[in-house]
Coordinates of C-alpha atoms and ligand atoms in Angstrom, one line a residue:
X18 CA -77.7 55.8 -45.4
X19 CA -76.9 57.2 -42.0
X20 CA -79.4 55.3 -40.3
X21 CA -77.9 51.8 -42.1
X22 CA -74.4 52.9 -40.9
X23 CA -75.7 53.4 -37.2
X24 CA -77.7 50.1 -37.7
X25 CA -73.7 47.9 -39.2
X26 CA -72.1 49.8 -36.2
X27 CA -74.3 48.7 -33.2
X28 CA -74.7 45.3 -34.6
X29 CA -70.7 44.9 -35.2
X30 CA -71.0 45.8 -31.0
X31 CA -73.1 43.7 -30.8
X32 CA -71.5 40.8 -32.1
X33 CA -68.1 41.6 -30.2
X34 CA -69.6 42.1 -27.0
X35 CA -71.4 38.6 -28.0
X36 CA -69.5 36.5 -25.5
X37 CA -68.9 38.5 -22.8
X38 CA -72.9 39.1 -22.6
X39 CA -73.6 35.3 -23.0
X40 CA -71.6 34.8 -20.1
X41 CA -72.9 37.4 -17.8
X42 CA -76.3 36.4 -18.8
X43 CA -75.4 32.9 -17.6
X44 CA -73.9 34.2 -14.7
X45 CA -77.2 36.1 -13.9
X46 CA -79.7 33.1 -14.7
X47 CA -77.9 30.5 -13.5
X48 CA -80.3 29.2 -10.2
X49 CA -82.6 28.9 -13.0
X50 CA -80.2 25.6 -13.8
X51 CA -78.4 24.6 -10.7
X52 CA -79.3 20.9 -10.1
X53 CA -81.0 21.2 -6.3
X54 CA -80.4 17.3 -5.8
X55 CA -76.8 18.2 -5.6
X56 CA -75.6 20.7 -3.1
X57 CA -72.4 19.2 -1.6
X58 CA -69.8 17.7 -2.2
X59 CA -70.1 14.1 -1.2
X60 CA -72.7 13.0 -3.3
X61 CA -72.2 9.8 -4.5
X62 CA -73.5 7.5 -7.8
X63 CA -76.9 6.9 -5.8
X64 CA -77.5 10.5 -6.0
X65 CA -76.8 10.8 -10.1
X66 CA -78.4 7.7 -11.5
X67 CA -81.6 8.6 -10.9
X68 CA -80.6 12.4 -12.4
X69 CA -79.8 10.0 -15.3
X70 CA -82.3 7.9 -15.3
X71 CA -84.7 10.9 -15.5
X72 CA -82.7 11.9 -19.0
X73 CA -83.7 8.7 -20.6
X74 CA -87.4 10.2 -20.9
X75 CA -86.1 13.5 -22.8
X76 CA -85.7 13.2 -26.4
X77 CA -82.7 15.6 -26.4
X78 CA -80.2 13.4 -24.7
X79 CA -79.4 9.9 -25.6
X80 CA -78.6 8.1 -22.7
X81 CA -76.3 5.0 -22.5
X82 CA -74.8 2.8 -20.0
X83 CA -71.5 2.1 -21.0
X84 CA -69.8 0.0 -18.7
X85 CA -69.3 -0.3 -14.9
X86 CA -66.9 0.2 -12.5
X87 CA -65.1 -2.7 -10.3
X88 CA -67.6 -2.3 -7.7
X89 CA -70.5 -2.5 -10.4
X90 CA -71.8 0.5 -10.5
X91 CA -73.0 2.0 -14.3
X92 CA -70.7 4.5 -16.1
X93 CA -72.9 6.7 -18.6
X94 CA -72.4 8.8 -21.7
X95 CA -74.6 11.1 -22.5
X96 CA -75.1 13.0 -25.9
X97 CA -76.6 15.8 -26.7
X98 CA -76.8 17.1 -30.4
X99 CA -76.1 16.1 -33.8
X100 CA -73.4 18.4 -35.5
X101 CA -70.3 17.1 -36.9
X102 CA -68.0 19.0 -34.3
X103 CA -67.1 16.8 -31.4
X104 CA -66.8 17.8 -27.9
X105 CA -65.8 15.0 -25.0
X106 CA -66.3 16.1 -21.4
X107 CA -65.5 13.6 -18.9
X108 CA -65.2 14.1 -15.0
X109 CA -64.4 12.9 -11.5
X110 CA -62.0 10.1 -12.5
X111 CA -60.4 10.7 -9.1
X112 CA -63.5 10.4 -6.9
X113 CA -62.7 13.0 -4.6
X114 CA -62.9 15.9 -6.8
X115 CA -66.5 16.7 -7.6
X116 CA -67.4 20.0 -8.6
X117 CA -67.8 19.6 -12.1
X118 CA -70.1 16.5 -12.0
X119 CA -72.1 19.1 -10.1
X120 CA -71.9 21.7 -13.2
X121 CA -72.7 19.0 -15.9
X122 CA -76.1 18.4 -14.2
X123 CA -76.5 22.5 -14.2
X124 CA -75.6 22.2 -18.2
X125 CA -77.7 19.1 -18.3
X126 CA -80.6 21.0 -16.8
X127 CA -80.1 24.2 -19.2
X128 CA -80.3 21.9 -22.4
X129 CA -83.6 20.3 -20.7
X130 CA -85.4 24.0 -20.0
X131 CA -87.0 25.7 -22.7
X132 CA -86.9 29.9 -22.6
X133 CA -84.7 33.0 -23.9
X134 CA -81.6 30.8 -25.1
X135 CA -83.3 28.9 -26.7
X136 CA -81.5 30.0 -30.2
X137 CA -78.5 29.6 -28.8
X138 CA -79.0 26.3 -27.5
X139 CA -80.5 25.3 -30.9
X140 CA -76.9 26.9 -32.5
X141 CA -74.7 24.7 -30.1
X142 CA -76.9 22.0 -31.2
X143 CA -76.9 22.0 -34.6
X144 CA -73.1 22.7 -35.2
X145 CA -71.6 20.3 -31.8
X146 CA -72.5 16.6 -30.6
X147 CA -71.8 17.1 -27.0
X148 CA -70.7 13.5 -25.1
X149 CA -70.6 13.9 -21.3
X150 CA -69.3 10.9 -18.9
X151 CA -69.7 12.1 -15.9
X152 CA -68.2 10.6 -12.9
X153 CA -65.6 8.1 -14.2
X154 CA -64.5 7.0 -10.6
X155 CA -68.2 6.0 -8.7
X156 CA -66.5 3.6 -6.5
X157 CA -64.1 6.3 -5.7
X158 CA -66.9 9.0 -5.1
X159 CA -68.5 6.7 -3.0
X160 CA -65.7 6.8 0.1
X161 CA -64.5 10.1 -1.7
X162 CA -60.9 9.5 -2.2
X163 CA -59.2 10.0 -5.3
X164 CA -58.2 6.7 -6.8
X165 CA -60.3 4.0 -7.7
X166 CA -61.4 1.4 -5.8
X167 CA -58.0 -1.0 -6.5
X168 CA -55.9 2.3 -4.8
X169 CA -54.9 2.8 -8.2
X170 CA -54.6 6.2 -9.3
X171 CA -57.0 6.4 -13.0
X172 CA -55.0 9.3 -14.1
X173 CA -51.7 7.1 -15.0
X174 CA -53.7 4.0 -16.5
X175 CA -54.4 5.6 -20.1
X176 CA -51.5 3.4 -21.2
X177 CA -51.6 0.6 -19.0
X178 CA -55.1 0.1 -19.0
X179 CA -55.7 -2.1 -15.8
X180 CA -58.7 -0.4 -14.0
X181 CA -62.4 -1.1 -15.6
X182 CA -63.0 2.9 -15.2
X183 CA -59.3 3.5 -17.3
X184 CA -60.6 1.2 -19.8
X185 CA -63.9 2.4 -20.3
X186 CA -62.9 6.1 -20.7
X187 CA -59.6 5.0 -23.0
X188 CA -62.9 3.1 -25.4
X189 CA -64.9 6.3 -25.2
X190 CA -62.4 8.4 -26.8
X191 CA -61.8 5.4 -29.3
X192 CA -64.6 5.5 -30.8
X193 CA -65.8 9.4 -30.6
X194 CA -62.7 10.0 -31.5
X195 CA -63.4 14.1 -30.7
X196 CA -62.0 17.3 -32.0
X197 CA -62.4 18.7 -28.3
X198 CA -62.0 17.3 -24.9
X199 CA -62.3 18.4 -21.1
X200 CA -60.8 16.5 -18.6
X201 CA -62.4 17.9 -15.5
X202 CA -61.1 18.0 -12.0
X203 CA -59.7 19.6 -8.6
X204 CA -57.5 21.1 -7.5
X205 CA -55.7 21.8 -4.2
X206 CA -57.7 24.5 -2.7
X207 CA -54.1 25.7 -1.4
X208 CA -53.1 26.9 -4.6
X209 CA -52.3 30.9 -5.4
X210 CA -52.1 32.0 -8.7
X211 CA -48.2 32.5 -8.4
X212 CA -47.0 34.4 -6.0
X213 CA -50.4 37.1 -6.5
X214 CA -51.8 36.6 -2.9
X215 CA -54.5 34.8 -4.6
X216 CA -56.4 31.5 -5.0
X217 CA -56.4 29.6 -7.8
X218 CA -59.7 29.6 -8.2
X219 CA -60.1 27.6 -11.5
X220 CA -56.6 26.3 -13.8
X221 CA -56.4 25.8 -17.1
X222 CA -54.2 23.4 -19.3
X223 CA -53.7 22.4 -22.8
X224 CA -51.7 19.0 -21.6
X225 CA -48.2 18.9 -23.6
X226 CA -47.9 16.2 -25.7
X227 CA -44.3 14.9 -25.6
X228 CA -41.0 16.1 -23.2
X229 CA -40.2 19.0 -24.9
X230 CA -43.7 20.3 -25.0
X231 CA -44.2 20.8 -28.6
X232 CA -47.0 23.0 -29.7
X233 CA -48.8 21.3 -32.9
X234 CA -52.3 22.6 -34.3
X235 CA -54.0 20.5 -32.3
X236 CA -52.4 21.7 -28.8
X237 CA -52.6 25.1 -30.1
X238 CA -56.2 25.2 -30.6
X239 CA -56.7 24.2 -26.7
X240 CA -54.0 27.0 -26.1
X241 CA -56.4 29.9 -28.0
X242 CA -59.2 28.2 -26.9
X243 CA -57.6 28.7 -22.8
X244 CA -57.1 32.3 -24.0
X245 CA -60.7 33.2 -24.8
X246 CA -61.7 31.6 -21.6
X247 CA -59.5 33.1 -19.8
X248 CA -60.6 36.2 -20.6
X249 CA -64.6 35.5 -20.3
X250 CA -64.3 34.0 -16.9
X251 CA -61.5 37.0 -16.0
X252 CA -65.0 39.5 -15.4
X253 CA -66.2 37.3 -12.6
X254 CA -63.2 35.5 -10.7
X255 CA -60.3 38.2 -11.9
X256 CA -56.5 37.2 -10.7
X257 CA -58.1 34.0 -10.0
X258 CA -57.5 31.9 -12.7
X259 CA -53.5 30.4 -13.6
X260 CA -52.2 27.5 -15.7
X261 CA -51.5 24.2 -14.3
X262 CA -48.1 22.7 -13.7
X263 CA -47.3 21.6 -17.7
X264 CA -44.9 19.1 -17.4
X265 CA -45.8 15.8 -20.4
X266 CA -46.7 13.3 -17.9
X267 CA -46.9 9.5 -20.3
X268 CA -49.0 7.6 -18.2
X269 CA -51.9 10.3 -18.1
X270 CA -55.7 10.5 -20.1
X271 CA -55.1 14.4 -20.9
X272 CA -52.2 14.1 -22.6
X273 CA -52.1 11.1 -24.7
X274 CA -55.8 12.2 -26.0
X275 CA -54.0 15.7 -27.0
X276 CA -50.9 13.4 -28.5
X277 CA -53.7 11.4 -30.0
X278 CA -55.3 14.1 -32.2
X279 CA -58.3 15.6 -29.6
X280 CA -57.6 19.3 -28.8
X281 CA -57.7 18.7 -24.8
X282 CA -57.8 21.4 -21.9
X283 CA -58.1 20.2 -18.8
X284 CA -60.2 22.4 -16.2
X285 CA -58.9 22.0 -12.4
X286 CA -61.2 23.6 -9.6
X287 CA -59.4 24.9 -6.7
X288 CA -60.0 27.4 -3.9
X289 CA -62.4 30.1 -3.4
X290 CA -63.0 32.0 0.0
X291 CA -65.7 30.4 2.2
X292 CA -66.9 28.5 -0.6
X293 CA -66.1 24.8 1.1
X294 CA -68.5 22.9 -0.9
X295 CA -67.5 24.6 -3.9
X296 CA -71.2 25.9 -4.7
X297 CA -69.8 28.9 -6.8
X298 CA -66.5 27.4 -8.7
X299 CA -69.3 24.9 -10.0
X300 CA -71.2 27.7 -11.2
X301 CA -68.0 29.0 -12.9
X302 CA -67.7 25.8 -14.2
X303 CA -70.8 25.6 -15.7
X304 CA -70.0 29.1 -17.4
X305 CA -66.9 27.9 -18.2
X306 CA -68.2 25.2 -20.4
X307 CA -70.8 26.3 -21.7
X308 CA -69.1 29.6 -23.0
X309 CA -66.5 26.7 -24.4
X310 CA -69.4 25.2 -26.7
X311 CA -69.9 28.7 -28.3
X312 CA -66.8 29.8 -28.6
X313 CA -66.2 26.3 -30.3
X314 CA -69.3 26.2 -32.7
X315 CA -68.4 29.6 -33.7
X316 CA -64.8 29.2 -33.9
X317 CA -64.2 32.6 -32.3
X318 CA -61.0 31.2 -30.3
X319 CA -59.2 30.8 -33.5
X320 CA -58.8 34.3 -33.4
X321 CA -56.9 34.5 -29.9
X322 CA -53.3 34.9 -30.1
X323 CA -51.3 32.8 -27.8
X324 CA -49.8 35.1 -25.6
X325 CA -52.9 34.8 -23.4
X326 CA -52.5 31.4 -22.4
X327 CA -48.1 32.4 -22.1
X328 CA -49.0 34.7 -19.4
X329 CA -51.6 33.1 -17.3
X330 CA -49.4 32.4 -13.8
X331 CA -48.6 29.0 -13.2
X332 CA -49.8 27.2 -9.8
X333 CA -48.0 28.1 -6.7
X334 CA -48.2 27.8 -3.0
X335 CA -48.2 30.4 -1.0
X336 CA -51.9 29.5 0.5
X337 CA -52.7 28.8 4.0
X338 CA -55.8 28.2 5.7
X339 CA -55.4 30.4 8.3
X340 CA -52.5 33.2 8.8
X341 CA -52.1 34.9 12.2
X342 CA -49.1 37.3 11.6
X343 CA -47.1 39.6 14.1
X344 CA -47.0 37.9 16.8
X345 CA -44.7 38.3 19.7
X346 CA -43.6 34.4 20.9
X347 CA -41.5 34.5 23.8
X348 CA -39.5 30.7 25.2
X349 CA -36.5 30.2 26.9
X350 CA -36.6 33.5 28.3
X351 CA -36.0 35.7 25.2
X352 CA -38.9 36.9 22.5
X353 CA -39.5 36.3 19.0
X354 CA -41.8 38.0 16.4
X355 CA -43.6 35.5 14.6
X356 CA -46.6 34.4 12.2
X357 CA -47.5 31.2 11.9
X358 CA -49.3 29.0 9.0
X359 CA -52.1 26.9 10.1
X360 CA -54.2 24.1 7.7
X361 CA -57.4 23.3 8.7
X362 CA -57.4 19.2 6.8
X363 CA -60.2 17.8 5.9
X364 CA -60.3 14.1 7.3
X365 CA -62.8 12.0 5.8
X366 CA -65.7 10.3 8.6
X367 CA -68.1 7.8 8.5
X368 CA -66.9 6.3 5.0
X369 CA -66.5 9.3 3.4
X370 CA -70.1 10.7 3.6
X371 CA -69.0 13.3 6.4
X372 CA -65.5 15.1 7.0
X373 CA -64.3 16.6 10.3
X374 CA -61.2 19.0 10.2
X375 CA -58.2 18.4 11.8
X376 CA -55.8 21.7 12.5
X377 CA -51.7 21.4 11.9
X378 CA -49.4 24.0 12.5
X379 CA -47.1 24.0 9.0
X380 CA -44.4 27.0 9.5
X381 CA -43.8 29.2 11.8
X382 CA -41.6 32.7 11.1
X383 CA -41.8 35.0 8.5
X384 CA -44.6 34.5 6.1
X385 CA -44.6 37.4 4.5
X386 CA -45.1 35.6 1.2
X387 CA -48.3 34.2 2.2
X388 CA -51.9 34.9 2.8
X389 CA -54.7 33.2 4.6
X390 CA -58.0 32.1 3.2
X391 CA -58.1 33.8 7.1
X392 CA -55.5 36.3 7.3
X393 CA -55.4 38.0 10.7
X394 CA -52.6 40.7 11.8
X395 CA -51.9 40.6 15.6
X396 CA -49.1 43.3 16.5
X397 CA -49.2 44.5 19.8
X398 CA -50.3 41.2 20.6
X399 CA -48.5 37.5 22.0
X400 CA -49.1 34.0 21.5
X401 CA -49.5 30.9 24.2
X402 CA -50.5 28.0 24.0
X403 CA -53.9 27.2 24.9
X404 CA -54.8 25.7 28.6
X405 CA -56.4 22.5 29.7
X406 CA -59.1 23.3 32.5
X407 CA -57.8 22.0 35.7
X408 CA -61.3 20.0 36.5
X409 CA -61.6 16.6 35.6
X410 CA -65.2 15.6 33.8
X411 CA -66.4 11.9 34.1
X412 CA -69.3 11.9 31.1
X413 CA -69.6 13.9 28.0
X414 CA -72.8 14.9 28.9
X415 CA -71.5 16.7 32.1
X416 CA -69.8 18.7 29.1
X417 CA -72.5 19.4 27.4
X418 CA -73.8 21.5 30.5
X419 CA -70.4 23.8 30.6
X420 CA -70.1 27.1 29.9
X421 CA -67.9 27.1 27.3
X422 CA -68.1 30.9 26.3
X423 CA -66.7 31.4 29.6
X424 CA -63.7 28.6 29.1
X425 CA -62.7 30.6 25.9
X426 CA -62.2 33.7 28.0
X427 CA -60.2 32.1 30.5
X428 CA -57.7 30.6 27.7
X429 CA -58.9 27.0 28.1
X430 CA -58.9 25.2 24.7
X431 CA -59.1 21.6 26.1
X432 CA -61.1 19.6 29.1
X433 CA -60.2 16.2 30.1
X434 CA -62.7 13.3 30.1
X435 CA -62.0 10.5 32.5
X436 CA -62.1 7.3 30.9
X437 CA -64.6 7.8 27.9
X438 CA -64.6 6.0 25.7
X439 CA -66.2 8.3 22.5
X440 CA -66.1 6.9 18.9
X441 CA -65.6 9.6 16.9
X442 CA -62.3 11.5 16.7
X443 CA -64.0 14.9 16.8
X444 CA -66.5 16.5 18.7
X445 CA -69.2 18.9 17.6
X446 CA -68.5 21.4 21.0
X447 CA -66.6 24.4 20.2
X448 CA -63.4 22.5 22.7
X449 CA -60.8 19.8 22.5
X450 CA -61.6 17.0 24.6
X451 CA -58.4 15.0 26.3
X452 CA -59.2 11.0 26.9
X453 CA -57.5 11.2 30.5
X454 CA -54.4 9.4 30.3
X455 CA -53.1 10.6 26.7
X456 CA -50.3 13.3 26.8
X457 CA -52.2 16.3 26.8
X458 CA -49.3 19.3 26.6
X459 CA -50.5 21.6 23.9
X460 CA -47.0 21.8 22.1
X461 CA -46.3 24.8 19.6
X462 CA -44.9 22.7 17.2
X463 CA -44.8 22.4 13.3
X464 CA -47.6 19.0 12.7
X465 CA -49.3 19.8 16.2
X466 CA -52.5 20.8 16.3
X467 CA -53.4 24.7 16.4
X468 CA -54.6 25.4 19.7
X469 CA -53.5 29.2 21.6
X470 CA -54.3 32.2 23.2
X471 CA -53.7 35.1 21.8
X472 CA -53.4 37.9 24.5
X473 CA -53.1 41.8 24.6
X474 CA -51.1 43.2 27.7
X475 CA -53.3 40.8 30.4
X476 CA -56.1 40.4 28.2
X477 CA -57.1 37.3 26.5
X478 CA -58.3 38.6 22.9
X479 CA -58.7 35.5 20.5
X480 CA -58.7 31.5 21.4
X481 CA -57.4 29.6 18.5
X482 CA -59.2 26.0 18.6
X483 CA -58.2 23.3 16.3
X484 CA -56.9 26.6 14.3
X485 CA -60.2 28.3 14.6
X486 CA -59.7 31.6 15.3
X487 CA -62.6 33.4 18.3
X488 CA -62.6 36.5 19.0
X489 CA -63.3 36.6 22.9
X490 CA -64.6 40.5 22.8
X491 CA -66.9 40.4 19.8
X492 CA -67.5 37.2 20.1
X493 CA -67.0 37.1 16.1
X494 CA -65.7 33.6 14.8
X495 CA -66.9 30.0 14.7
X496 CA -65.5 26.5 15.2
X497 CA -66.5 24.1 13.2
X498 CA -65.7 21.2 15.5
X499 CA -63.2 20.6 18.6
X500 CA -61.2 17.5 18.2
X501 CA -61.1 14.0 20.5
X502 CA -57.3 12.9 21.7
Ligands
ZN24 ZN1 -57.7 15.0 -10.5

């Protein structure tokens, strides 16, 4: 009798402790199912349809080619399972935001493998049919910018109906018709979960359905579904994780399919510390989902009140690239104490395939309220702006002999070329390079480009270049490329 008690009591444990250990299990296996054809994030169709392709010859997925986009390229669904609860998981309908196309070829790969899930998968199975679309925008992908290949933005033609992609996904849900959909995307890395001094790292939604955001049983199962996430992905990315902005927006696929009777949560990938290709918010995404399908089959989210999902912190933006803070700024003869807010922009190269940054100063003054993805505190310490080496160069190549090291320590953070005439608007060299002739002040100005020297008594400490921070004494800090003016 004791030893049956003992036996009800672990295995009650057990049971409760079910999800959290599915998902730390996944968490710890998961290079078993990371897709090694993707590792960035500028893949493009040509690097998925043969992913695909390779699906058609595995008698779990049923693979079919549903349409194409206006530049002709196939749009897929792809089902996995045969139990009578829907699910409907669509992504990248704005073609710059990847990262969970990356995480359905992870899921892909861990229905494909065989080993100690395998009663689990044969659960999710038995009780879901799983429909993935992945990458709705190809044309998109392929220069990676966010609307289709028209310029018009996917996300406000659910009504409308004008793009092929809009069309094709608006069908889909016709005729699944789904109990459960995620509309996968990204977000601005710059977002902070409120004002936490933290990045929202992934956001949840359940989409409102009308203007005065009425909550009917098929929102509300989204709502306790967000709460049990929450909670699960809460052990690996804690503070990280908010609510997106949840104002009804008509024109948009989320919340029409949630108006139209599909319990919808949309799942928006933002920022994560020196993770700029996104490599682990696609493994939480794969978590994510994947701990979605249980908690679905099993219906465990039904028991989730819906206070979780009311207190998850709303989207804010209090994120900058880089802070330097304390500074003392002196002009016109008087001194200042300052921080300034730097963004390091990604600016899309060579069609989209490649992307160079381009530094802008955004505020300057008390920041308090802020933090930095690089957060550095200078007291004791003043700002000038950077200098441009006196000498005048006549080939690039002659620059590729300098001693650049040894620029950075004199405060130099441009050279001037004579006359060249180089193609690309960035340079690999750790330096701006000035086309002679162009203005070449290095203004401190909100918009201008980050470029100073941060100095201690008559010490040069850090260079700033194109708002990457070096620091001269320990030679700690890299930048990732210079620009061309
Ligand atoms: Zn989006």
């Amino acid at each position: 009798m004791v030893k049956l008690l003992f036996f009800l009591i672990i295995s009650n444990q057990l049971l409760m402790a079910q999800d959290f250990d599915f998902a730390n299990r996944l968490y710890y296996d998961y290079e078993q199912y990371c897709e090694s054809a993707l590792t960035h994030r500028r893949f493009k169709h040509s690097d998925i349809k043969p992913l695909i392709e390779r699906l058609k010859n595995n008698n779990k997925f049923r693979v079919e080619e549903i349409g194409k986009s206006a530049e002709g390229k196939e749009i897929y669904l792809l089902t996995l399972g045969t139990g009578k609860t829907k699910v409907f998981l669509w992504s990248q309908m704005h073609g710059d935001e990847p990262t969970a196309t990356m995480a359905l070829f992870d899921i892909f790969n861990f229905f494909s493998i065989s080993d100690s899930f395998d009663p689990v998968r044969k659960e999710l199975l038995n009780k879901l049919t799983i429909y993935f679309m992945p990458m709705v925008n190809p044309d998109g992908a392929e220069i990676y910018q966010r609307r289709n290949i028209y310029e018009i933005d996917i996300n406000r033609d659910a009504v409308r109906q004008q793009t092929p992609e809009g069309i094709l996904l608006r069908q889909t849900f016709d005729r699944l018709r789904a109990h459960y959909g995620f509309n996968l995307h990204d977000q601005s890395t710059r977002y902070s979960v409120g004002n936490s001094f933290k990045s929202a790292a992934l956001s949840f939604l359940a989409p409102a359905t009308d203007y005065g955001k009425s909550i009917d049983s098929v929102r509300t199962n989204a709502i306790q579904l967000i709460g049990e996430l929450y909670k699960t992905l809460s052990q690996f990315i804690p503070g990280h994780i908010a609510k997106y902005a949840d104002d009804f927006e008509p024109r948009a696929f989320g919340d029409n399919f949630q108006k139209w009777g599909t319990s919808t949560i949309l799942l928006e990938s933002g920022g994560w510390k020196d993770d700029p290709e996104k490599q682990f918010l696609r493994k939480m995404n794969f978590i994510t989902l994947l701990s979605a399908f249980r908690s679905i089959a099993s219906n465990s989210f039904k028991n989730e009140s819906l206070e979780v999902y009311d207190q998850i912190l709303f989207n804010d933006k209090f994120i900058f690239d880089v802070v330097l803070r304390n500074l003392k700024y002196s002009r016109d003869g008087k001194s200042y104490l300052i921080d300034v807010g730097i963004n390091l922009n990604e600016i899309n190269f060579n069609n989209g395939s490649a992307f160079y940054y381009k530094s802008s100063i955004e505020d300057i003054g008390d920041l308090s309220v802020y933090f930095g993805y690089k957060d550095y505190d200078f007291t004791g310490m003043e700002i000038i702006p950077g200098k441009v080496f006196e000498k005048v160069f006549s080939s690039y190549d002659e620059l590729l002999s300098l001693d650049i090291k040894e620029l950075h320590k004199n405060g130099y953070t441009s050279v001037v070329l004579q006359g060249g005439n180089l193609e690309a608007p960035f340079t690999e060299l750790p330096i701006n390079i000035l086309i002679s002739g162009i203005d070449n002040s290095n203004e401190f100005m909100l918009g201008k480009r980050a470029d100073f020297t941060i100095t201690q008594g008559d010490e040069i400490r850090y260079v700033i270049i194109n708002g990457f921070p070096i620091d001269i004494k320990n030679s700690i800090g890299e930048i990732k490329n210079g620009l061309i003016y």
